[in-house]
């Protein structure tokens, strides 16, 4: 173990514990929970010492099988696996040959691309990785090397591995490589072609991976979530390659040892905390559940299955809010968490493992949340972090492409409200639920449900929409017991879409640790469509702590009403109460459904004189111009425009270059329109946001800005209209 690794590990532990103590002092963490957490950390430390001492033994340990299977000769064990009728895996994967034939009929072009992608993997070791595009991993794949920066992580004890260096290297990229999701591409293409060269490549890569990654050593064991996701991908690929002639007795024994080692490592290194759990711990639990169900031949399988199912449901009670949203308040992670629950529930049902009806209802509510936050173009807003991670990745999808889960939900729940398009459904539907699942989906009526405004009060998500107009308002804030690591400084921010064009958007994530400066920028207040005071952050963030906030902010919604003719939401947050002269930002959004426009009113109350910056972050790919004192954004076709008009300012907006990221590691240039003023409190600014669609005359549409709604004043206490008190920067 290197001294630098040891210092990094101890520094992370000290920082984590310091934040825990700070949380106790601020009243966010109860003393009882803090005490339990202290005892847990003591047990973890002792467990780590034992594990460290046993590394060589763990790496050489064969699969621990139940006695009746341990006594079987290897040939008989292989025969058993090929002939067993239970347990049941996902129908489409278990019946891979017939699924492959159906794939050719349903998706001929995607089938060609799938086969070509698999052959590139086998022939050239080339495949796509996150948003970085196709990468070449060389004749001998180095499973410890970040292919983008070239940094190779050491084979130290996994808990001593430093996770970031701020030198361009990215542990997230390394982990994505080692989730081995690309082996599913090999497996599915094998089901389509029967090409044994693909099977040979699968087993060759497994041999290479196992040689380079002894149990407990190196970055690929440093996160139990990554171990669990790798195990689930391997289970899926194993289900297809099980009948390949390339799978001999020796390879089966090796695979079983890998599965047992993965499960045991997860169990020893669970990412649990009494302070908060997240998608990491949920993935740990799901991985153990899958291993316990699909490999009953292992000694530990029954214990893993029983314990993991109980924990899975307990985490659903904890992590899923009453309105169906994941409590980490990041839409990208809602997608991943939904996959973990949805796929695990289907696997349990296939194996007659009972799950109480209340949990199925909660799963249904997660699908409702996903359906209702989708923009008119069918894509999801990327609120908070999104790293593009997928469970059982079937091809490449952008991080905001999440609607495929609704097709699965429609079939599983026999609910046509989740069937958004009259198509055969996505590839995931076929490979998980098989031909019968696709046919069940096709029999469902196409949803005639009209998109409506919705309130998800637990999540702090408010959707003001009608027909092809869509606005999502973000009023979520970290609450006690909810992790904040994937949140951004986006309180009271908005996204707006008109038809298939997303105009005002969240910037996305871009990267985590590869560039800490960019990480901070994409999380910052100035990158979101909200108000910033005195160039301060809503919550203090430090560049060197990419998953933490150094201050807190509470948000509360004061009013939500939705009527046939109008929607209105009013919310405020306390992020600027820490200033020497504290202020509160309150935002009111009114949607005039009759005249099809939004009024945004920003009220700043408090004391003193402050610099106020109002920003609206436009999507990449738009033409954005300043005309007179308003901003005009136009889509590529020139058919739809969005007018952003200040109602209290005569001066023109400024445009600043920013970036928008739709996939991890990928960003595109975009612009933000902003105004800055210095004002004595209290103060108010208002904005009219007016869409102009093809065939509509802007001068006619902009008449709504002169309507009575835009003249309505809802003054703060002591408000005065004397605008002589403020000056433009």
XYZ file of C-alpha atoms in Angstrom:
729
model
C 0.000 0.000 0.000
C 1.418 3.385 -0.982
C 1.603 6.244 1.508
C -0.360 8.501 -0.861
C -3.160 5.931 -1.084
C -3.228 5.603 2.693
C -3.414 9.376 3.134
C -6.195 9.621 0.546
C -8.236 6.897 2.243
C -7.788 8.410 5.716
C -8.574 11.881 4.372
C -11.855 10.693 2.869
C -12.823 8.930 6.095
C -11.974 11.986 8.203
C -13.870 14.288 5.866
C -16.919 12.024 5.933
C -16.891 11.807 9.729
C -16.383 15.582 10.085
C -19.482 16.154 7.941
C -21.383 13.704 10.146
C -20.413 15.620 13.310
C -21.329 18.876 11.580
C -24.725 17.407 10.713
C -25.329 16.512 14.366
C -24.469 20.051 15.467
C -26.870 21.521 12.893
C -29.654 19.207 14.006
C -29.897 17.285 10.723
C -28.671 14.027 12.262
C -30.055 12.717 15.520
C -27.633 11.645 18.230
C -29.058 8.101 18.209
C -28.392 7.630 14.508
C -24.955 9.164 14.863
C -24.152 6.673 17.642
C -25.315 3.738 15.525
C -23.210 5.032 12.664
C -20.139 5.301 14.873
C -20.523 1.658 15.949
C -21.085 0.610 12.326
C -17.903 2.323 11.210
C -16.018 0.577 13.960
C -17.285 -2.790 12.726
C -16.359 -1.878 9.150
C -12.826 -1.013 10.219
C -12.456 -4.363 11.981
C -13.933 -6.192 8.983
C -11.483 -4.427 6.670
C -8.545 -5.611 8.755
C -9.765 -9.205 8.515
C -10.415 -8.925 4.786
C -7.004 -7.382 4.134
C -5.323 -10.303 5.885
C -7.261 -12.853 3.804
C -6.847 -11.383 0.315
C -4.673 -14.179 -1.088
C -7.002 -16.837 0.297
C -10.097 -15.081 -1.088
C -8.553 -14.764 -4.557
C -7.765 -18.488 -4.783
C -10.979 -19.731 -3.182
C -13.162 -21.918 -5.435
C -16.928 -21.533 -5.505
C -18.497 -22.559 -2.212
C -21.187 -24.947 -3.409
C -23.859 -26.751 -1.463
C -22.731 -30.317 -0.608
C -24.901 -32.038 -3.226
C -23.283 -29.951 -5.968
C -19.801 -29.857 -4.474
C -19.667 -33.662 -4.783
C -20.595 -33.661 -8.493
C -17.847 -34.243 -11.056
C -17.302 -31.137 -13.228
C -18.953 -32.780 -16.259
C -22.067 -33.604 -14.242
C -22.139 -30.087 -12.819
C -22.061 -28.636 -16.341
C -24.837 -31.002 -17.400
C -26.879 -29.913 -14.380
C -26.651 -26.233 -15.347
C -27.585 -26.920 -18.951
C -30.584 -29.064 -18.056
C -31.987 -27.344 -14.972
C -35.551 -26.066 -15.323
C -35.313 -23.605 -12.464
C -34.581 -20.918 -11.456
C -36.121 -18.769 -14.208
C -34.295 -15.795 -15.654
C -35.827 -13.078 -17.833
C -37.789 -14.818 -20.578
C -36.153 -13.044 -23.494
C -32.636 -13.835 -22.301
C -33.452 -17.374 -21.202
C -35.005 -18.120 -24.615
C -32.270 -16.271 -26.456
C -32.416 -18.240 -29.700
C -36.121 -17.549 -30.335
C -35.664 -13.987 -29.054
C -32.918 -13.510 -31.633
C -35.215 -14.627 -34.454
C -37.903 -12.216 -33.290
C -35.296 -9.443 -32.987
C -34.451 -9.834 -36.677
C -38.107 -9.389 -37.662
C -38.816 -6.451 -35.351
C -35.544 -4.530 -35.561
C -33.720 -5.396 -38.806
C -31.488 -2.306 -38.857
C -30.711 -2.441 -35.146
C -29.905 -6.130 -35.590
C -27.315 -5.348 -38.245
C -25.737 -2.710 -36.004
C -25.772 -5.078 -33.020
C -23.951 -7.811 -34.937
C -21.425 -5.349 -36.324
C -20.820 -3.908 -32.844
C -20.205 -7.407 -31.456
C -17.734 -8.215 -34.206
C -15.869 -4.961 -33.540
C -15.606 -6.004 -29.892
C -14.311 -9.447 -30.801
C -12.034 -8.427 -33.662
C -10.670 -5.031 -32.607
C -11.594 -4.599 -28.935
C -13.598 -1.498 -29.879
C -16.866 -0.373 -28.311
C -18.653 2.758 -27.120
C -18.188 4.010 -23.577
C -20.639 6.489 -22.019
C -20.694 9.745 -23.994
C -17.097 9.412 -25.177
C -17.959 7.425 -28.288
C -16.151 4.377 -29.572
C -12.884 3.537 -27.825
C -10.067 1.181 -28.810
C -8.931 -0.904 -25.821
C -5.938 -2.505 -27.519
C -4.941 -6.116 -28.238
C -4.582 -6.849 -24.513
C -7.222 -5.030 -22.517
C -5.834 -3.329 -19.436
C -8.781 -3.448 -17.029
C -7.096 -0.961 -14.660
C -6.442 1.742 -17.240
C -8.697 4.708 -17.867
C -8.753 4.646 -21.705
C -9.181 8.417 -21.937
C -6.456 9.748 -19.648
C -4.180 6.712 -19.677
C -3.983 6.579 -15.856
C -3.709 3.040 -14.502
C -5.027 2.430 -10.995
C -2.820 0.295 -8.705
C -3.568 -3.171 -7.334
C -3.635 -1.965 -3.735
C -6.211 -3.091 -1.213
C -9.530 -1.778 -2.542
C -10.328 0.485 0.453
C -6.989 2.295 0.014
C -7.560 3.280 -3.614
C -7.797 7.073 -4.135
C -10.859 7.682 -6.289
C -9.892 10.977 -7.925
C -6.771 12.926 -8.776
C -8.046 15.969 -10.758
C -5.595 15.155 -13.542
C -8.141 14.254 -16.242
C -8.508 10.664 -15.081
C -12.000 9.472 -14.200
C -12.832 6.522 -11.975
C -16.381 6.576 -13.386
C -15.016 5.773 -16.850
C -12.910 2.922 -15.474
C -15.909 1.553 -13.588
C -18.109 1.688 -16.696
C -15.539 -0.370 -18.575
C -15.464 -2.904 -15.760
C -19.223 -3.247 -15.455
C -18.716 -5.444 -18.543
C -21.957 -4.286 -20.125
C -20.392 -4.724 -23.565
C -20.402 -8.489 -22.963
C -24.189 -8.331 -23.309
C -23.616 -7.104 -26.861
C -21.495 -10.191 -27.521
C -24.137 -12.422 -25.943
C -27.110 -10.992 -27.843
C -25.205 -11.131 -31.126
C -24.276 -14.743 -30.349
C -27.982 -15.535 -29.903
C -28.608 -14.012 -33.330
C -25.731 -15.654 -35.207
C -24.496 -18.675 -33.280
C -20.986 -17.403 -34.057
C -18.663 -19.270 -31.696
C -15.961 -16.644 -32.196
C -18.161 -14.354 -30.105
C -18.379 -16.979 -27.372
C -14.612 -17.454 -27.498
C -14.145 -13.696 -27.049
C -16.528 -13.685 -24.088
C -14.560 -16.351 -22.250
C -11.207 -14.842 -23.245
C -12.203 -11.473 -21.774
C -13.424 -13.155 -18.596
C -10.105 -14.962 -18.224
C -8.245 -11.706 -18.805
C -10.413 -9.819 -16.318
C -10.069 -12.460 -13.605
C -6.294 -12.645 -14.030
C -5.895 -8.894 -13.651
C -8.405 -8.433 -10.815
C -7.699 -10.657 -7.829
C -10.468 -10.352 -5.255
C -10.284 -7.222 -3.120
C -7.376 -5.624 -4.973
C -7.634 -2.590 -7.204
C -10.198 0.038 -8.150
C -12.586 -2.495 -9.666
C -13.368 -3.826 -6.183
C -13.412 -0.439 -4.461
C -17.153 0.155 -4.878
C -19.603 -2.632 -4.052
C -22.168 -1.122 -6.428
C -19.803 -1.670 -9.339
C -19.231 -5.271 -8.241
C -22.997 -5.820 -8.111
C -23.704 -4.301 -11.532
C -20.885 -6.363 -13.040
C -22.346 -9.524 -11.486
C -25.802 -8.777 -12.912
C -24.398 -8.178 -16.404
C -22.434 -11.435 -16.158
C -25.543 -13.349 -15.078
C -27.351 -12.090 -18.181
C -24.488 -12.996 -20.526
C -24.031 -16.385 -18.795
C -27.690 -17.228 -19.443
C -27.016 -16.958 -23.196
C -23.560 -18.532 -23.389
C -24.599 -21.442 -21.155
C -25.223 -23.704 -24.138
C -22.167 -22.694 -26.127
C -19.675 -25.525 -26.801
C -17.018 -23.062 -25.640
C -18.338 -23.390 -22.102
C -16.472 -26.400 -20.756
C -16.209 -27.789 -17.231
C -13.178 -25.680 -16.347
C -14.805 -22.446 -17.510
C -17.986 -23.230 -15.593
C -15.997 -23.759 -12.398
C -14.195 -20.467 -13.009
C -17.463 -18.602 -13.598
C -19.065 -20.028 -10.478
C -16.033 -18.951 -8.454
C -16.335 -15.423 -9.900
C -20.025 -15.229 -8.998
C -19.402 -16.481 -5.469
C -16.500 -14.076 -4.983
C -18.585 -11.165 -6.248
C -21.464 -11.970 -3.913
C -19.209 -12.470 -0.894
C -17.361 -9.213 -1.608
C -20.623 -7.261 -1.835
C -21.810 -8.779 1.448
C -18.540 -7.791 3.185
C -18.504 -4.260 1.768
C -22.101 -3.066 1.724
C -22.448 0.688 1.138
C -24.842 1.109 4.019
C -24.961 4.025 6.429
C -27.335 4.885 9.254
C -27.129 8.495 8.044
C -28.453 7.890 4.512
C -28.475 5.209 1.845
C -28.548 5.772 -1.903
C -28.633 4.044 -5.269
C -25.256 2.515 -4.345
C -26.614 0.467 -1.457
C -29.715 -0.399 -3.473
C -27.516 -1.788 -6.267
C -25.522 -3.809 -3.687
C -28.754 -5.356 -2.427
C -30.155 -6.032 -5.914
C -26.910 -7.716 -6.986
C -27.041 -10.073 -4.006
C -30.721 -10.791 -4.666
C -30.041 -11.753 -8.282
C -27.077 -13.955 -7.342
C -29.138 -15.603 -4.606
C -32.035 -16.326 -6.963
C -30.094 -17.423 -10.035
C -27.373 -19.500 -8.353
C -29.114 -21.610 -5.670
C -26.229 -24.064 -6.012
C -24.047 -21.699 -3.948
C -23.940 -22.236 -0.185
C -24.633 -18.581 0.548
C -27.427 -18.203 -2.022
C -30.394 -18.794 0.293
C -29.082 -16.303 2.862
C -28.320 -13.707 0.182
C -31.775 -14.099 -1.355
C -33.703 -13.836 1.917
C -31.671 -10.950 3.312
C -31.539 -9.006 0.032
C -35.271 -9.218 -0.640
C -36.015 -7.852 2.820
C -33.493 -5.022 2.338
C -34.748 -4.259 -1.164
C -38.264 -3.620 0.139
C -36.969 -1.679 3.119
C -35.008 0.564 0.774
C -38.097 1.056 -1.373
C -39.920 2.309 1.726
C -37.018 4.664 2.414
C -35.827 5.811 -0.998
C -39.108 6.176 -2.917
C -41.226 9.124 -1.892
C -45.001 8.796 -1.530
C -45.476 10.460 -4.930
C -43.206 7.922 -6.660
C -39.990 9.930 -7.076
C -36.568 8.722 -6.011
C -35.484 10.713 -2.973
C -32.071 11.619 -4.382
C -33.852 14.248 -6.538
C -31.946 13.467 -9.724
C -33.946 12.292 -12.715
C -31.036 10.252 -14.088
C -30.857 8.281 -10.859
C -34.633 7.896 -10.747
C -34.186 5.972 -14.008
C -31.445 3.720 -12.588
C -33.322 3.107 -9.329
C -36.482 2.311 -11.294
C -34.508 -0.238 -13.337
C -33.167 -1.859 -10.161
C -36.634 -2.243 -8.649
C -38.491 -3.066 -11.863
C -36.086 -5.753 -13.091
C -35.746 -7.242 -9.607
C -39.528 -7.449 -9.145
C -39.902 -9.167 -12.527
C -37.159 -11.651 -11.598
C -38.887 -12.398 -8.291
C -42.249 -12.897 -9.981
C -40.700 -15.271 -12.518
C -39.447 -17.374 -9.596
C -42.678 -17.218 -7.576
C -41.113 -15.055 -4.882
C -43.950 -13.097 -3.355
C -43.795 -9.303 -3.040
C -46.580 -7.495 -1.186
C -49.066 -5.571 -3.305
C -48.152 -2.249 -1.682
C -44.671 -2.485 -3.193
C -46.058 -3.193 -6.653
C -48.209 -0.072 -6.227
C -45.126 1.913 -5.279
C -43.322 0.591 -8.366
C -46.305 1.690 -10.439
C -46.068 5.189 -8.924
C -42.408 5.387 -9.996
C -43.508 4.768 -13.572
C -46.220 7.414 -13.262
C -43.597 9.933 -12.124
C -41.354 9.084 -15.070
C -44.239 9.327 -17.537
C -45.367 12.702 -16.253
C -41.963 14.404 -16.239
C -41.241 13.476 -19.868
C -41.149 16.442 -22.218
C -43.347 16.518 -25.349
C -40.418 15.053 -27.313
C -40.509 11.965 -25.057
C -37.194 12.737 -23.361
C -36.579 13.343 -19.662
C -35.313 16.595 -18.147
C -31.871 16.008 -16.628
C -32.386 17.525 -13.193
C -29.479 16.869 -10.841
C -26.786 14.357 -11.732
C -26.996 11.811 -14.513
C -24.048 9.635 -15.494
C -25.873 7.562 -18.123
C -25.507 4.313 -16.188
C -27.887 1.505 -17.159
C -28.753 -1.901 -15.739
C -28.397 -4.616 -18.440
C -27.582 -2.080 -21.202
C -29.189 -3.077 -24.497
C -27.355 -0.793 -26.879
C -26.554 2.886 -26.437
C -29.064 5.404 -25.125
C -28.676 9.074 -24.292
C -29.025 9.841 -20.596
C -32.373 11.557 -21.192
C -33.797 8.635 -23.199
C -35.764 6.875 -20.458
C -39.188 6.152 -21.993
C -38.258 2.518 -22.762
C -39.033 1.748 -19.121
C -42.633 2.798 -19.686
C -43.064 0.081 -22.325
C -41.914 -2.472 -19.753
C -44.262 -0.937 -17.200
C -47.199 -0.994 -19.619
C -46.716 -4.729 -20.181
C -45.983 -5.719 -16.596
C -48.955 -3.786 -15.196
C -51.199 -4.240 -18.263
C -51.608 -0.462 -18.176
C -52.094 1.318 -21.494
C -51.426 4.712 -19.843
C -47.730 3.851 -20.160
C -47.951 3.039 -23.875
C -46.860 6.292 -25.443
C -46.404 5.229 -29.061
C -47.965 2.664 -31.443
C -44.731 0.724 -31.947
C -43.462 -2.770 -31.200
C -41.713 -1.403 -28.130
C -37.988 -1.120 -27.372
C -35.401 -3.890 -27.527
C -35.358 -4.039 -23.716
C -38.977 -5.218 -23.782
C -38.122 -8.113 -26.089
C -34.962 -9.258 -24.292
C -36.506 -9.098 -20.830
C -40.086 -10.266 -21.404
C -39.643 -12.207 -24.636
C -41.910 -12.524 -27.656
C -44.984 -12.945 -25.446
C -44.161 -9.671 -23.697
C -43.971 -7.836 -27.022
C -47.304 -9.311 -28.079
C -48.908 -8.307 -24.778
C -47.621 -4.793 -25.314
C -48.960 -4.640 -28.863
C -52.414 -5.720 -27.668
C -52.635 -2.722 -25.348
C -54.559 0.243 -26.694
C -52.487 3.288 -27.557
C -52.782 5.749 -24.705
C -55.292 8.463 -25.433
C -54.438 10.232 -22.196
C -53.860 13.966 -22.604
C -50.738 15.323 -20.944
C -51.815 17.342 -17.931
C -50.236 19.604 -15.359
C -49.064 17.648 -12.344
C -47.857 18.274 -8.832
C -45.364 15.944 -7.136
C -45.178 17.719 -3.810
C -42.882 15.211 -2.070
C -40.345 15.495 -4.877
C -40.782 19.254 -5.237
C -41.536 18.785 -8.940
C -44.290 20.838 -10.594
C -45.292 20.467 -14.235
C -47.294 23.206 -15.960
C -48.276 21.887 -19.358
C -50.946 21.758 -22.013
C -50.856 20.119 -25.431
C -47.318 20.735 -26.768
C -46.312 23.307 -24.116
C -44.269 22.081 -21.147
C -42.658 23.740 -18.130
C -41.108 21.866 -15.211
C -40.417 23.776 -11.992
C -37.886 22.466 -9.499
C -38.640 23.214 -5.834
C -36.799 20.328 -4.200
C -34.285 20.693 -1.400
C -32.326 18.228 0.715
C -34.349 17.038 3.689
C -33.281 15.075 6.727
C -32.241 11.554 5.815
C -32.044 12.220 2.077
C -28.606 12.205 0.404
C -27.584 15.398 -1.383
C -24.593 14.064 -3.330
C -26.327 14.172 -6.733
C -28.141 17.495 -6.331
C -27.281 20.728 -8.088
C -27.795 24.357 -7.111
C -31.012 24.476 -9.097
C -33.644 25.581 -6.588
C -36.615 27.294 -8.277
C -35.136 26.626 -11.725
C -37.257 25.869 -14.779
C -37.151 23.943 -18.043
C -39.381 24.823 -20.994
C -40.175 22.848 -24.131
C -42.462 23.574 -27.069
C -43.317 20.479 -29.062
C -40.163 18.606 -29.988
C -37.897 21.538 -29.118
C -36.389 21.906 -25.660
C -35.651 25.615 -25.264
C -34.706 26.304 -21.640
C -32.979 23.287 -20.074
C -30.919 22.060 -17.182
C -27.271 21.830 -18.303
C -26.858 18.169 -17.264
C -23.772 16.725 -15.583
C -20.826 16.410 -18.013
C -18.250 14.743 -15.701
C -17.646 13.925 -12.054
C -13.970 13.781 -11.080
C -12.187 14.096 -14.433
C -12.371 17.882 -14.165
C -13.366 19.262 -10.769
C -13.694 22.800 -12.099
C -16.207 21.708 -14.757
C -17.972 19.550 -12.188
C -18.466 22.608 -10.012
C -19.655 24.719 -12.951
C -22.327 22.254 -14.024
C -23.619 22.073 -10.428
C -23.493 25.839 -9.919
C -26.360 28.311 -9.543
C -25.065 30.282 -12.533
C -25.596 27.269 -14.816
C -29.315 27.024 -13.955
C -32.381 29.062 -14.838
C -32.905 30.749 -11.502
C -31.844 33.815 -9.492
C -28.354 34.309 -8.057
C -27.583 36.827 -5.319
C -24.209 38.600 -4.937
C -22.496 35.943 -7.104
C -23.010 33.486 -4.232
C -24.148 29.895 -4.535
C -27.567 28.802 -3.252
C -25.607 26.230 -1.263
C -21.848 26.563 -0.862
C -19.923 24.070 -2.977
C -16.197 23.501 -2.953
C -14.327 22.312 -6.000
C -12.409 19.682 -4.039
C -15.656 18.113 -2.713
C -17.516 17.145 -5.905
C -20.393 15.357 -4.137
C -21.033 17.627 -1.164
C -22.463 20.982 -0.141
C -20.976 23.075 2.647
C -24.265 24.797 3.419
C -27.932 23.935 3.228
C -31.073 25.490 1.844
C -34.713 24.770 2.574
C -37.416 25.159 -0.054
C -41.127 25.350 0.544
C -44.069 25.592 -1.808
C -46.604 28.198 -0.723
C -49.237 27.603 -3.391
C -50.130 25.123 -6.116
C -53.294 25.407 -8.128
C -54.229 23.916 -11.468
C -57.388 24.905 -13.310
C -58.677 24.567 -16.841
C -57.665 28.117 -17.695
C -54.581 28.615 -15.513
C -51.855 26.961 -13.397
C -49.946 28.713 -10.655
C -47.135 27.668 -8.335
C -45.383 29.790 -5.689
C -42.240 28.662 -3.866
C -39.293 30.120 -2.008
C -35.935 28.988 -0.651
C -33.561 30.003 2.135
C -30.228 29.499 0.407
C -29.271 33.152 0.843
C -30.237 33.426 4.506
C -26.586 32.824 5.402
C -25.526 36.169 3.850
C -24.521 38.989 6.211
C -27.698 40.733 5.041
C -30.026 37.756 4.499
C -32.553 37.564 1.674
C -35.185 35.084 0.509
C -35.938 34.297 -3.127
C -39.595 33.638 -3.952
C -40.654 32.631 -7.466
C -44.202 32.554 -8.824
C -44.990 30.914 -12.150
C -48.368 31.385 -13.784
C -49.355 29.474 -16.921
C -52.109 31.121 -18.949
C -53.502 28.096 -20.777
C -55.966 30.127 -22.817
C -53.352 32.455 -24.298
C -50.509 29.900 -24.072
C -47.741 31.715 -22.196
C -45.982 31.768 -18.831
C -45.412 34.615 -16.387
C -42.400 34.235 -14.073
C -42.216 36.586 -11.078
C -39.144 36.771 -8.877
C -39.422 38.498 -5.510
C -36.362 39.089 -3.347
C -37.125 40.060 0.246
C -34.741 40.901 3.075
C -32.398 43.734 3.938
C -29.571 45.668 2.348
C -28.520 46.252 -1.254
C -27.611 43.230 -3.362
C -26.534 42.255 -6.839
C -29.249 40.187 -8.492
C -28.521 38.015 -11.530
C -31.385 36.375 -13.413
C -30.368 33.647 -15.864
C -32.110 31.416 -18.377
C -30.011 28.541 -19.715
C -30.869 27.734 -23.334
C -30.347 24.339 -24.911
C -27.525 23.684 -27.349
C -28.386 23.728 -31.044
C -30.634 26.789 -30.830
C -30.200 30.175 -32.472
C -30.410 32.685 -29.606
C -30.476 36.445 -30.231
C -31.276 39.619 -28.358
C -33.902 41.764 -30.074
C -34.693 45.131 -28.466
C -35.013 44.178 -24.790
C -36.159 40.598 -25.240
C -34.434 37.325 -26.102
C -35.522 35.139 -29.014
C -34.560 31.461 -29.265
C -35.286 29.577 -32.483
C -35.118 25.877 -33.289
C -33.086 24.549 -36.222
C -36.075 24.267 -38.534
C -37.052 27.880 -37.906
C -40.608 26.783 -37.241
C -40.816 27.447 -33.494
C -39.519 30.372 -31.466
C -39.516 31.255 -27.783
C -39.642 34.904 -26.692
C -38.272 35.801 -23.249
C -39.414 39.311 -22.320
C -38.489 41.225 -19.141
C -41.471 43.252 -17.928
C -39.594 45.589 -15.567
C -36.319 46.244 -17.409
C -35.691 48.305 -20.515
C -32.090 47.191 -20.950
C -31.117 44.244 -23.122
C -29.979 40.886 -21.844
C -26.417 39.715 -22.163
C -25.565 36.339 -23.646
C -22.794 34.242 -22.126
C -21.349 31.019 -23.466
C -22.048 27.983 -21.325
C -22.418 24.282 -22.074
C -25.099 21.621 -22.056
C -24.392 17.918 -21.536
C -26.750 15.143 -22.600
C -24.327 12.283 -22.018
C -21.619 11.729 -19.460
C -18.312 13.051 -20.805
C -19.912 14.915 -23.693
C -20.865 18.600 -23.830
C -22.088 21.043 -26.488
C -21.812 24.820 -26.505
C -24.950 26.690 -25.531
C -25.810 30.162 -24.240
C -27.385 31.643 -21.164
C -29.314 34.918 -21.270
C -28.871 37.014 -18.164
C -29.668 40.350 -16.601
C -27.961 41.840 -13.518
C -29.169 44.656 -11.299
C -28.175 46.148 -7.971
C -31.194 46.740 -5.814
C -32.258 47.640 -2.300
C -34.544 45.075 -0.781
C -37.354 44.185 -1.252
C -37.267 43.879 -5.042
C -39.219 42.246 -7.869
C -38.519 41.191 -11.456
C -40.985 39.641 -13.897
C -40.620 37.752 -17.179
C -43.075 36.854 -19.911
C -42.195 33.647 -21.775
C -44.167 33.345 -25.004
C -43.912 30.489 -27.532
C -44.526 31.324 -31.190
C -45.199 28.268 -33.340
C -45.035 27.856 -37.110
C -47.665 29.972 -38.843
C -48.133 32.331 -35.890
C -47.204 36.007 -36.113
C -44.898 37.134 -33.291
C -46.472 40.589 -33.079
C -49.862 39.007 -32.490
C -48.602 36.475 -29.970
C -46.656 39.103 -28.019
C -49.813 41.066 -27.386
C -50.387 38.707 -24.461
C -47.529 40.487 -22.684
C -49.838 43.516 -22.488
C -52.646 41.418 -21.007
C -53.996 42.091 -17.503
C -52.048 39.112 -16.126
C -48.713 40.753 -16.834
C -49.835 43.913 -15.041
C -50.880 42.164 -11.850
C -48.791 43.198 -8.835
C -48.585 40.930 -5.788
C -46.357 43.232 -3.701
C -44.109 42.201 -0.885
C -44.565 43.867 2.473
C -43.219 47.375 2.080
C -42.894 46.997 -1.691
C -42.606 50.225 -3.659
C -42.614 50.704 -7.409
C -39.953 53.417 -7.167
C -37.490 51.973 -9.659
C -35.096 54.824 -9.077
C -33.611 52.810 -6.211
C -31.775 50.393 -8.457
C -29.226 50.661 -11.221
C -28.113 48.243 -13.900
C -24.604 46.798 -13.728
